[in-house]
Coordinates of C-alpha atoms in Angstrom, one line a residue:
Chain M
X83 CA 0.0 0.0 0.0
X84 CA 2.6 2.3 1.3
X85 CA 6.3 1.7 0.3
X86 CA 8.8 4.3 1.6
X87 CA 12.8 3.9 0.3
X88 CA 15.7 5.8 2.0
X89 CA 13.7 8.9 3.0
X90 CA 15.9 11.6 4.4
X91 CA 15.2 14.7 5.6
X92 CA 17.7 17.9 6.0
X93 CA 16.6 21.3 7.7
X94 CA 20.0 23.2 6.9
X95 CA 22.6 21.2 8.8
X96 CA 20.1 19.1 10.7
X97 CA 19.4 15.2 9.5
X98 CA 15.6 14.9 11.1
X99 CA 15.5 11.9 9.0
X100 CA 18.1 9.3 7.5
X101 CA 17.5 6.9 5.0
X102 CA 14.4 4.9 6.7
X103 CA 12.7 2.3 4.5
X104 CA 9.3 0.6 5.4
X105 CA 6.5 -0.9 4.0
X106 CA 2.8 -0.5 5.1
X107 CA 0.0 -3.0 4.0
X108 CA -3.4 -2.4 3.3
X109 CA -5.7 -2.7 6.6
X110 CA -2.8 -3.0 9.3
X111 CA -2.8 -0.5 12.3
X112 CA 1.2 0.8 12.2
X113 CA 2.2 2.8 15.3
X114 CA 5.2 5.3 15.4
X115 CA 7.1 5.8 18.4
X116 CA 10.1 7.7 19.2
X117 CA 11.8 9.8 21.9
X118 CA 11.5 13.6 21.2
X119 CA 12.9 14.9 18.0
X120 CA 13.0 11.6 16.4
X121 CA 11.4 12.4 13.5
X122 CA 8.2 11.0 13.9
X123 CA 6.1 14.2 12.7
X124 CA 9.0 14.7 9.8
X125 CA 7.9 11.2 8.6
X126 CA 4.1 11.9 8.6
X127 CA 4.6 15.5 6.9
X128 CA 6.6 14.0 3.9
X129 CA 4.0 10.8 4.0
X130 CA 1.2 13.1 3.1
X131 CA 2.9 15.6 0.9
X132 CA 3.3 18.6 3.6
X133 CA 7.0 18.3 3.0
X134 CA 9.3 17.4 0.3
X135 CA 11.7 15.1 1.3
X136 CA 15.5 15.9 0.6
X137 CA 15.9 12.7 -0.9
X138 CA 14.6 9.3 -1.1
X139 CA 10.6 7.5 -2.4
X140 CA 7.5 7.6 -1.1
X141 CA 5.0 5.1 -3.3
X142 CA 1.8 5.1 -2.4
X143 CA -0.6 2.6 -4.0
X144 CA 0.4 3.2 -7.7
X145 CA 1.0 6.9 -7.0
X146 CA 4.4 9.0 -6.3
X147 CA 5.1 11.7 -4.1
X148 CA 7.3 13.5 -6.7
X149 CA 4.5 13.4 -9.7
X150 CA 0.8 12.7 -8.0
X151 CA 1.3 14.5 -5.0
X152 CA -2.5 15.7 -5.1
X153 CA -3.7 11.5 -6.1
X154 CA -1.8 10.9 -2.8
X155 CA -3.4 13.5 -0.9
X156 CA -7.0 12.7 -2.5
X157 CA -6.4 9.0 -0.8
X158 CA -5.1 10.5 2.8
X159 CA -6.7 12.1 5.6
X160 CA -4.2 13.8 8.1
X161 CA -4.7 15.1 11.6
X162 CA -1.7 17.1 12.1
X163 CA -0.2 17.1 15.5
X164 CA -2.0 19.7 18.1
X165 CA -4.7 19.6 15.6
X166 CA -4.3 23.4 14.1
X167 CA -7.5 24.3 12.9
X168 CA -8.8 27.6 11.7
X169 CA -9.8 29.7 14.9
X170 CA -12.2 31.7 14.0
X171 CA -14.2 28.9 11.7
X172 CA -17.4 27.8 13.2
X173 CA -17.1 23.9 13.4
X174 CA -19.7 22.8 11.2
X175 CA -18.3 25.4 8.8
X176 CA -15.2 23.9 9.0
X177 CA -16.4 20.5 8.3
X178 CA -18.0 21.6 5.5
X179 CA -15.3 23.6 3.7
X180 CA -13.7 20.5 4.6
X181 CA -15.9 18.3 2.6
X182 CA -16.4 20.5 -0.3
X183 CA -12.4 20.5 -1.0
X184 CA -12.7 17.0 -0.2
X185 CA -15.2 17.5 -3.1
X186 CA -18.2 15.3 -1.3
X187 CA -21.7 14.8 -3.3
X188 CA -24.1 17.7 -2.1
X189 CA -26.6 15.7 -1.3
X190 CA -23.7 13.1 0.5
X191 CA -22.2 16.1 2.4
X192 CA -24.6 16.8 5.3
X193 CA -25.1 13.2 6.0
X194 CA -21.9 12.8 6.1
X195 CA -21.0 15.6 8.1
X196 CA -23.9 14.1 10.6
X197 CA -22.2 10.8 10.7
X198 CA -18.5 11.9 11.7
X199 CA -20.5 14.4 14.2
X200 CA -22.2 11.4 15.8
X201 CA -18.6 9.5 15.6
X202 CA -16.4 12.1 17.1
X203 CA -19.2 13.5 19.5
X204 CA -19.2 16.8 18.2
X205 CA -23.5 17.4 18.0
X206 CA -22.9 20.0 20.8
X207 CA -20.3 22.1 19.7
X208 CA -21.0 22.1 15.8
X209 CA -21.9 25.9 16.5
X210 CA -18.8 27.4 18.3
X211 CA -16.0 29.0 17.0
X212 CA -12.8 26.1 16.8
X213 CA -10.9 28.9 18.9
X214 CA -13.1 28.8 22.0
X215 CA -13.3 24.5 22.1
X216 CA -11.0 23.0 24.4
X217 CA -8.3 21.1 23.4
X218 CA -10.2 17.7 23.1
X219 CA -12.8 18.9 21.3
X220 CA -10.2 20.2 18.8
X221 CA -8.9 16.9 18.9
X222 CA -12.2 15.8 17.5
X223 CA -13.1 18.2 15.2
X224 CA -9.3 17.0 13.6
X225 CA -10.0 13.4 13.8
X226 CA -13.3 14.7 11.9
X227 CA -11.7 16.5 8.9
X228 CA -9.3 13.6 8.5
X229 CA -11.8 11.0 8.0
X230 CA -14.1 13.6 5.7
X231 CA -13.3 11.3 2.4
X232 CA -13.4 8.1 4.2
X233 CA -9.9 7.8 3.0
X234 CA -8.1 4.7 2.7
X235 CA -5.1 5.4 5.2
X236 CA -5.7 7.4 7.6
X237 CA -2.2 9.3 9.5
X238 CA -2.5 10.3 12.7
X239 CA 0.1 12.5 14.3
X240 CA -0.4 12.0 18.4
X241 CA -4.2 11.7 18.0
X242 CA -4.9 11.4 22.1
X243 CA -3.0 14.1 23.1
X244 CA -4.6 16.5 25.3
X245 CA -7.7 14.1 25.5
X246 CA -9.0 12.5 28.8
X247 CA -9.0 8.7 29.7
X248 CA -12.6 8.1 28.1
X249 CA -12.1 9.8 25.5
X250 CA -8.9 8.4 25.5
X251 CA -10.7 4.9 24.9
X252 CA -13.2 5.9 22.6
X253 CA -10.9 7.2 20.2
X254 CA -8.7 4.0 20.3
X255 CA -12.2 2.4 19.8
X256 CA -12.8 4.1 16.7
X257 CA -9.0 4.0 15.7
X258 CA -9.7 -0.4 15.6
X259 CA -12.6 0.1 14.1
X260 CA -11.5 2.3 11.1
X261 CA -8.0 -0.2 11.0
X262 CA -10.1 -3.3 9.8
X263 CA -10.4 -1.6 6.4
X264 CA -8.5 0.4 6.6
X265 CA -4.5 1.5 6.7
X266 CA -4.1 3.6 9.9
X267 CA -0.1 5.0 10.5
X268 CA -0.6 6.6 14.0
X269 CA 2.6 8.2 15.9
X270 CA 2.5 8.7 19.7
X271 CA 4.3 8.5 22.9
X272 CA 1.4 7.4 24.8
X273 CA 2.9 3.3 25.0
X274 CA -0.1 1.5 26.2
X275 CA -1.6 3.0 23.4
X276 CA 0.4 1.2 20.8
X277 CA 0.2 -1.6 22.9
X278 CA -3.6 -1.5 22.4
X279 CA -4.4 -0.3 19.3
X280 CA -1.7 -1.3 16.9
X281 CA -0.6 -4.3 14.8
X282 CA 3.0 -3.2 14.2
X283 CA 5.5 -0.8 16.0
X284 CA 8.3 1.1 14.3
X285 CA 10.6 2.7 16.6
X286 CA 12.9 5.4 15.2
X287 CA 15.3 6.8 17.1
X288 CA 17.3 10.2 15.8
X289 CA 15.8 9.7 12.3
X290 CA 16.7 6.1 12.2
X291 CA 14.4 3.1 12.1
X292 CA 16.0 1.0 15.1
X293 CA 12.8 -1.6 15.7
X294 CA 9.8 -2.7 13.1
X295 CA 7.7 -5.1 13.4
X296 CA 4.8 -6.5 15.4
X297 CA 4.8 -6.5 19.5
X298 CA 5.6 -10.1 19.6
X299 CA 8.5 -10.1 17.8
X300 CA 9.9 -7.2 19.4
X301 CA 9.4 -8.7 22.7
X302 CA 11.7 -11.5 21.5
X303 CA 14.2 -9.5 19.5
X304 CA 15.1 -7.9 22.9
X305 CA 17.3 -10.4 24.6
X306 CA 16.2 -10.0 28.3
X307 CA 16.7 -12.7 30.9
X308 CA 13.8 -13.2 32.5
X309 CA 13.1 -12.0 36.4
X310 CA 10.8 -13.6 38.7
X311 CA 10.6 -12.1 41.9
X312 CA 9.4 -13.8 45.2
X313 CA 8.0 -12.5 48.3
X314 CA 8.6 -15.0 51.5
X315 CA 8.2 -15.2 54.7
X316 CA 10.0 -17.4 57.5
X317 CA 13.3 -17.8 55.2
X318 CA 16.6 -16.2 55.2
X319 CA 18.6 -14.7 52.1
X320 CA 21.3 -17.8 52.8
X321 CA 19.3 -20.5 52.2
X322 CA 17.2 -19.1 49.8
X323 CA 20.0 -18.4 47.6
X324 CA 21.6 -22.0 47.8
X325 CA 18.3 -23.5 47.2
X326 CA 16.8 -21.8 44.4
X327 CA 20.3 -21.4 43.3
X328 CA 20.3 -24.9 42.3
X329 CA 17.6 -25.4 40.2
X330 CA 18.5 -26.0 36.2
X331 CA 18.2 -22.4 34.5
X332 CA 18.8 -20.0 37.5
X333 CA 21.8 -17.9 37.2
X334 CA 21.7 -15.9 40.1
X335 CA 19.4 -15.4 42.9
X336 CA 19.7 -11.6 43.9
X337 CA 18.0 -9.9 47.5
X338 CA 16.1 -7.1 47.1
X339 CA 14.8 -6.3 51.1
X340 CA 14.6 -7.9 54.0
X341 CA 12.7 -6.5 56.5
X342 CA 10.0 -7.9 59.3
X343 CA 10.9 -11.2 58.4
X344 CA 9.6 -10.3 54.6
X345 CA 12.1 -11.4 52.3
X346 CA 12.2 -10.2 48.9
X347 CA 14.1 -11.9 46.1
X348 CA 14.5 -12.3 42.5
X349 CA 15.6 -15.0 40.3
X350 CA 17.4 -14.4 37.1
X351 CA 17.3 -17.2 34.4
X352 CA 19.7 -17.9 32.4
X353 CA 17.3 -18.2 29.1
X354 CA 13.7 -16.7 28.5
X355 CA 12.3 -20.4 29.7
X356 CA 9.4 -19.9 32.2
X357 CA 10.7 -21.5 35.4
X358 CA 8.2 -20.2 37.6
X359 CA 6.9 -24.1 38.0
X360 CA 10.4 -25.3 39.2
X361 CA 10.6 -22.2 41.7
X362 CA 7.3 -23.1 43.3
X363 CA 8.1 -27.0 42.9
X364 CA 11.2 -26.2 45.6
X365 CA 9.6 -23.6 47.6
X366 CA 6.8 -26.0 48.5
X367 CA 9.8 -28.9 49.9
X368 CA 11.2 -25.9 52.2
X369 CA 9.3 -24.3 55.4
X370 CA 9.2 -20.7 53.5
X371 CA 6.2 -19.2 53.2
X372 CA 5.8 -18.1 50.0
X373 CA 3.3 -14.9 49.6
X374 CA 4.2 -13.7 46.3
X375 CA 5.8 -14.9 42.9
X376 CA 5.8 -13.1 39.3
X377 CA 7.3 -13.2 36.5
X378 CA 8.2 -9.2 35.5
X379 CA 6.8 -9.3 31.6
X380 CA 8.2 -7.6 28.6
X381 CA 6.5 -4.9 28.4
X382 CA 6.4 -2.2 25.2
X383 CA 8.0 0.4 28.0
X384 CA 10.7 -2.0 28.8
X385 CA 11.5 -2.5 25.1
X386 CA 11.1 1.2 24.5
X387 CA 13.8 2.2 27.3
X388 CA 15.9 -0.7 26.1
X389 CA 16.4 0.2 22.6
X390 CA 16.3 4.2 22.9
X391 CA 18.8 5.1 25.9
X392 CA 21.5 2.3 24.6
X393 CA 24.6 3.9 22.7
Chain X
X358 CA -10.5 25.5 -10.3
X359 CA -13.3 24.3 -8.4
X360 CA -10.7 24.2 -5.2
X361 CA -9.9 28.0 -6.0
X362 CA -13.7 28.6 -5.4
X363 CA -13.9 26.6 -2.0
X364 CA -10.9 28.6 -0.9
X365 CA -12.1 32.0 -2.2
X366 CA -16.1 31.6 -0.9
X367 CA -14.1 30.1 2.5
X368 CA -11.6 33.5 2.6
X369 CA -14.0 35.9 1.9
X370 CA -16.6 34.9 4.2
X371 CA -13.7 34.7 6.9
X372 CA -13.3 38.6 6.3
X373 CA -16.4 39.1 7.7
X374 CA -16.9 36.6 11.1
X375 CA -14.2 38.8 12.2
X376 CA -14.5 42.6 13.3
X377 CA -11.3 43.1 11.2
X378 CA -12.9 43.8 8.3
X379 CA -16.0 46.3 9.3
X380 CA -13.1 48.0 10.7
X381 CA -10.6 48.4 7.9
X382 CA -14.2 49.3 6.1
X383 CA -15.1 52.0 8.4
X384 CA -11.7 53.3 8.3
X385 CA -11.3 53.6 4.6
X386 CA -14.6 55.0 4.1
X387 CA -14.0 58.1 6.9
X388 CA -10.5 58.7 5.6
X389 CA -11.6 58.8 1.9
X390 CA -15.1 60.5 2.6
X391 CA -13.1 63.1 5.2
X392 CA -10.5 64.1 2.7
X393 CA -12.5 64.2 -0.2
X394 CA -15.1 66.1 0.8
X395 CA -13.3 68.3 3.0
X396 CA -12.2 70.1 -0.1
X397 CA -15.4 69.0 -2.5
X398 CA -16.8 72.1 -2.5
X399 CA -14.0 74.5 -2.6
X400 CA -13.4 73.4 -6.3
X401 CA -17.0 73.5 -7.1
X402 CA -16.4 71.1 -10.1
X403 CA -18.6 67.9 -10.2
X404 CA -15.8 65.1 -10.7
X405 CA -14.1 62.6 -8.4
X406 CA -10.7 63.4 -9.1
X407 CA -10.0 64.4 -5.6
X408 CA -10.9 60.8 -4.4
X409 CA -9.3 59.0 -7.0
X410 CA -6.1 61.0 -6.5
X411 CA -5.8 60.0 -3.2
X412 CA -6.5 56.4 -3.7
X413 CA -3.7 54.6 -4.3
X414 CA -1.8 55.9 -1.0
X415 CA -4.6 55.5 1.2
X416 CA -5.0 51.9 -0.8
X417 CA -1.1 51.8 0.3
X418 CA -1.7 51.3 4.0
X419 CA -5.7 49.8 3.9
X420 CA -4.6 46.7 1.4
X421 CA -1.9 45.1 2.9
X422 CA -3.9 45.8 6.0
X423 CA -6.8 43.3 4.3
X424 CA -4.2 41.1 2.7
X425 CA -1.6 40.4 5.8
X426 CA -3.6 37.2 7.4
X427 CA -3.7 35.8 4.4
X428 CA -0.9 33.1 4.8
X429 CA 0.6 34.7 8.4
X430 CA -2.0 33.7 10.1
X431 CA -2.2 30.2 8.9
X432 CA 1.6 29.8 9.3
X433 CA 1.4 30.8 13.0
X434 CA -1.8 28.8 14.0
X435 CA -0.2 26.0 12.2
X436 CA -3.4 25.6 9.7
X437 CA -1.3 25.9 6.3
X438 CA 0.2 22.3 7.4
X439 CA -4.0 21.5 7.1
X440 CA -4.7 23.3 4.1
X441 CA -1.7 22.1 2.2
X442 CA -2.3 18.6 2.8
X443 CA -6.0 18.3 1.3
X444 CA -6.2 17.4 -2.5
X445 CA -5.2 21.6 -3.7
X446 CA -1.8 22.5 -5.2
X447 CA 0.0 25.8 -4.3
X448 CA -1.6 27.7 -7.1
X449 CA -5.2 27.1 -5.8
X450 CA -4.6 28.3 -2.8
X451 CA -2.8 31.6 -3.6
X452 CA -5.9 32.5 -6.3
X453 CA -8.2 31.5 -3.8
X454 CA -6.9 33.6 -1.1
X455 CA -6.0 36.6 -4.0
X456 CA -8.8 36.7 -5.5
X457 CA -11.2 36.7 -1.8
X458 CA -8.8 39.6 -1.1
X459 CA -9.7 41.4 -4.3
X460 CA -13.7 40.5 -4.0
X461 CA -12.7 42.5 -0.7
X462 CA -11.6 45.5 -2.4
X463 CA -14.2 45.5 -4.3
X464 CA -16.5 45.2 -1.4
X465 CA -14.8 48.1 0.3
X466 CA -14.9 50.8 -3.1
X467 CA -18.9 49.6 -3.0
X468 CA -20.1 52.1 -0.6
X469 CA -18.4 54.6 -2.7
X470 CA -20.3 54.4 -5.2
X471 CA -22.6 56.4 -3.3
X472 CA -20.4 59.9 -4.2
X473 CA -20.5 60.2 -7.8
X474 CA -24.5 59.6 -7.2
X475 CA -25.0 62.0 -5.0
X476 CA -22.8 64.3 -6.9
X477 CA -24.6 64.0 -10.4
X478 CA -27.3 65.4 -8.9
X479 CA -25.0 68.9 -7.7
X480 CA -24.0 69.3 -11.5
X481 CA -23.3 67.5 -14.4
X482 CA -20.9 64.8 -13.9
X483 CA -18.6 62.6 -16.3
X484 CA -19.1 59.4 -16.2
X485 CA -16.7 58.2 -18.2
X486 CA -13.5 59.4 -15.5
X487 CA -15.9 57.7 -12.9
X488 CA -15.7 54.7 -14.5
X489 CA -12.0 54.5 -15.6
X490 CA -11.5 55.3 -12.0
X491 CA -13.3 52.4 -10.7
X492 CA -12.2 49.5 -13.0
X493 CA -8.6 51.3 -12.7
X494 CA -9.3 51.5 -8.4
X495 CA -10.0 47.6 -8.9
X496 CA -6.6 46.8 -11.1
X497 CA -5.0 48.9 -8.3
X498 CA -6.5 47.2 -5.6
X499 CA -6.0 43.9 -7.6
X500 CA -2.0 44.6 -7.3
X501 CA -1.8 45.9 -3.9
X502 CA -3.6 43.1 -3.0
X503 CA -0.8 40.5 -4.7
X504 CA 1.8 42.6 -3.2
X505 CA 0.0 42.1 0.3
X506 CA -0.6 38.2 -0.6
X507 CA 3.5 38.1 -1.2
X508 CA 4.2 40.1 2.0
X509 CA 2.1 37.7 4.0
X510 CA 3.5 34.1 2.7
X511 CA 7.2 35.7 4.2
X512 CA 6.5 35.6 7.3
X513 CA 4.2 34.4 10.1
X514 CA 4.2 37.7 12.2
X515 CA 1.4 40.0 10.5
X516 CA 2.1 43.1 11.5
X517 CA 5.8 42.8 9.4
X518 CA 3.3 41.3 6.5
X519 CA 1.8 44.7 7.1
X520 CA 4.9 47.0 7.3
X521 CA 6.8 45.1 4.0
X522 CA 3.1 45.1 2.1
X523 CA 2.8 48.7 2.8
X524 CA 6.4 49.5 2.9
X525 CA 6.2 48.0 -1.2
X526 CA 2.8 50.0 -2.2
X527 CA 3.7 53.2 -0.8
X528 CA 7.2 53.0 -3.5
X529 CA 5.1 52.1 -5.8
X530 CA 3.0 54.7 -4.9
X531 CA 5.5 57.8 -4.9
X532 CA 8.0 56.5 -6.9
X533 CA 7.2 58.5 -9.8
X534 CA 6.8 61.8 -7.8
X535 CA 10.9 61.2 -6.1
X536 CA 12.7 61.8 -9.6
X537 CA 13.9 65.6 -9.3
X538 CA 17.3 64.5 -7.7
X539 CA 17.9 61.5 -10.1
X540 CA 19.2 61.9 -14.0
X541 CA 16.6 62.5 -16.8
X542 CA 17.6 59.4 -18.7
X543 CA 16.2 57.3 -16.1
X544 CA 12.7 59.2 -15.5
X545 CA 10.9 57.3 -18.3
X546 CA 11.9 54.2 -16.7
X547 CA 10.8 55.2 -12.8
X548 CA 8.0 56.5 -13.9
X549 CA 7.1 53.7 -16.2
X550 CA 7.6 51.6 -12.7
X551 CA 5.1 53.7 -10.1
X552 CA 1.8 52.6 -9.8
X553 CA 0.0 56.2 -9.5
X554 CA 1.5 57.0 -13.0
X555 CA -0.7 54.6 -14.5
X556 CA -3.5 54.1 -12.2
X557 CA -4.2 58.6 -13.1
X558 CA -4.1 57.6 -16.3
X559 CA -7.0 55.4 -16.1
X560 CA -9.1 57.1 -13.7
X561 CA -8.8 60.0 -16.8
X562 CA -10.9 58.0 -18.6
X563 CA -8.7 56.4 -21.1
X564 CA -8.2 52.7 -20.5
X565 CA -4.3 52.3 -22.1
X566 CA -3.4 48.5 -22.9
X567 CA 0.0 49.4 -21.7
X568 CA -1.4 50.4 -18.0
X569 CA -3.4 47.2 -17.7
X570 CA 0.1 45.3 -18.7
X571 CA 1.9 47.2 -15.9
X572 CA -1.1 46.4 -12.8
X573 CA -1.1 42.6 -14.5
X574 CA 2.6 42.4 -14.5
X575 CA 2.4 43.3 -10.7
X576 CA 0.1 40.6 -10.1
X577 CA 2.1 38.2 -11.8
X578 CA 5.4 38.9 -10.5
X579 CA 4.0 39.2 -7.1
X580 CA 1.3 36.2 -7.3
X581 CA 4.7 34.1 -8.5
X582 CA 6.7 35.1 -5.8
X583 CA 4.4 33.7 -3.2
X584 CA 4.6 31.0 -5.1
X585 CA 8.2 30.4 -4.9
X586 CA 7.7 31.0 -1.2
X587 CA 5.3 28.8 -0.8
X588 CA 7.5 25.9 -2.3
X589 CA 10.6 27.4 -0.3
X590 CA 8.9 26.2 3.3
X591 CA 8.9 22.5 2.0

């Protein structure tokens, strides 16, 4: 659907982005993340035409940026990041300027206008000047005007910011909805939300890709050892080490606290094997008490840290 | 060209949810009205010269008032990353917005068209001055206007939109009435270059080919440039 090959980016003596090549398929869900100043937005803006990149392809469908900008543009909606909308524009004036650039049927126009109203839960606010909503609602209104055409990929550039948790949801909601026909490139720093919306994560970090693909197999491409961490009572660090320390797997048994008789320990294995049975297994033989046991999971965050603070 | 009408109907009907343009209105229709009539009846003639003569400076500092928001404002608020990525190319956009500012102009020299009414019935009036002043007030306006348009895709502060627009109309304005110091080879040229020169020679009556070249030349030249600045910012 999308193809994008070696797409750089110079402002003046600055490389925002360098060389990054990736593919998008029709109907997938691809999130963006990045520290600050990675180049996420840079990406998006050359994606839908806003800026022309320095050097490098961007193929979408049959169309290229450098010839059909406008049959790439006629396929895109874009909410832009912070949602900038015209200030003084009524909202349903908006929307419909919107939809008559868009170049919507007249008679498909206010229907359609009524249905993204419904979706984006703008019916009360269709009458106020874009200027006075709050931040959300301008959210809405964005998400709105991106979806006018009901275009086939749809960009996103941090579409929950500024929202609260229910809204929060509800936009995710719609986000999976829209991404089971359509293509949906979304760019945040919100985690959980890539975690729950998307089917693939790239991560770029200073204008290089340095992660793609889907949440399980970055999970696996980062080599942690796992950690399961114990809570007992009526033990002591000594014995605990020598004993655990012995089953197959287990590389080192570390102490974390030790206080009120509440002995906290974790167990690093040596491979990503689950040996949370075998831990138990010998606990049970022993007096311990055992009050807690989990095994810390690879979460997106961990993966996140791990690949963007290493040199 | 269907886009330059959405952007055009969307322009011009943002001139007016705002105060901004009742006031630039009311202002240009006091200072003309004041200075015209101020002296109207001390030259007892029925003719408009007086208000024509003074249009193009006080056109100097109203236009580019009409014309800075244009693309400053978008480029602070951040809405020209919106506008330029839905289906319209560069040269939609600047007609749109060019030619909403001249429907504004045109808006603006309406109420005016109460004076030579009134004054055909003081005495016999020409109507054929009042006319070449009008289309040649619109040609003016048209390239004040595209100056303005240029002056506002520059930058995203609008008051220096305001001071280069105005700063730009008001040489083109007296540039023809500055040539006593400079040589006499060069006054065909300078004064082939100010705008007054040819807009008086309109508002005489006499609708010249060679001053419609000079206000469309402006246009283009100026339309162009915001062109190229346009495409500088990708």
């Amino acid at each position: 659907m999308i193809h994008v090959e070696n797409l750089t980016k110079h402002y003046k003596d600055i490389c925002a982005v360098d060389q990054i090549n990736f593919d998008i398929h029709k109907g997938e869900i691809l999130g963006l993340l990045g520290p600050n100043g990675a180049g996420k937005t840079t990406t998006l803006r050359m994606l839908t035409g806003f800026l022309r990149p320095t050097a490098g392809n961007i193929r979408v469908k049959d169309f290229t940026i450098e010839e059909n900008p406008l049959e790439i543009k006629k396929l895109l909606g874009y909410l832009p990041e912070s949602a900038p909308l015209y200030h003084d524009m009524i909202v349903y004036d908006y929307l419909d300027f919107v939809a008559n650039i868009r170049e919507i049927d007249r008679n498909e126009k206010l229907k359609r206008i009524k249905y993204l109203a419904d979706l984006c839960g703008l019916n009360d606010v269709m009458h106020q000047p874009i200027g006075e909503l709050s931040k959300g609602f301008k959210q809405r209104v964005g998400l709105a005007h991106a979806m006018m055409s009901d275009p086939e990929i749809l960009v996103l550039d941090e579409p929950t910011s500024g929202l609260d948790p229910n809204q929060i949801i509800e936009i995710r909601e719609i986000i999976k909805r829209i991404g089971k026909e359509k293509t949906v490139i979304l760019s945040t720093h919100i985690l959980s939300e890539v975690e729950a919306a998307c089917d693939r994560v790239v991560i770029i970090k200073q204008g290089k890709i340095i992660a793609d693909g889907s949440m399980e197999t970055l999970k696996q491409s980062v080599n942690r050892k796992n950690r399961i961490n114990i809570l007992l009572l009526n033990s002591d660090y000594e014995s605990v080490k020598k004993e655990l320390g012995s089953i197959a797997g287990v590389e080192e048994v570390q102490m974390e606290t030790n206080n009120e008789g509440v002995l906290q320990a974790s167990v690093i294995c040596r491979s990503s094997a689950d040996l949370r049975g075998d831990i138990y297994r010998k606990i049970k033989e022993t007096e311990w008490i055992l009050i807690e046991l989990y095994q810390e999971t690879q979460t997106l965050e961990n993966i996140f840290r791990e690949l963007t603070t290493e040199n | 060209m269907r886009q330059v009408v959405h952007i055009f109907s969307k322009e011009f009907k943002g001139y007016f949810v705002t105060p901004i343009a009742y006031i630039v209105i009311s202002i240009f229709l006091i200072v003309t009205g004041w200075f015209f009539f101020s002296t109207f009846f001390l030259f007892n003639q029925a003719s408009l010269r007086n208000f024509f003569d003074l249009l193009p400076l006080t056109f100097s500092f109203i236009v580019p008032a009409v014309t800075m928001r244009l693309f400053s404002e978008e480029l602070n608020v951040g809405s020209y990353e919106i506008l330029l990525t839905l289906p319209v190319t560069y040269r939609d956009v600047i007609l749109g917005k060019f030619t909403a500012a001249v429907a504004f102009v045109a808006a603006m020299l309406a109420p005016t068209l109460a004076y030579p009414i009134c004054i055909s019935f003081l005495g016999k009036l020409d109507w054929g001055p009042v006319a070449g002043g009008y289309i040649g007030a619109i040609f003016l306006g048209a390239s004040y206007a595209a100056v303005g348009l240029l002056a506002s895709s520059l930058t995203r502060n609008q008051i220096i939109a305001f001071i280069i627009g105005t700063a730009i109309c008001i040489s083109l304005t007296l540039i023809d009435k500055m040539l006593f110091f400079l040589p006499r080879t060069l006054l065909p040229f300078l004064e082939y270059l100010g705008a007054d020169f040819h807009f008086q020679n309109i508002s005489k009556g006499i609708i010249d080919s060679r001053d419609l070249l000079y206000f469309l030349s402006v246009i283009f030249i100026s339309l162009y440039g915001a062109h190229l600045a346009m495409q500088e910012k990708n």
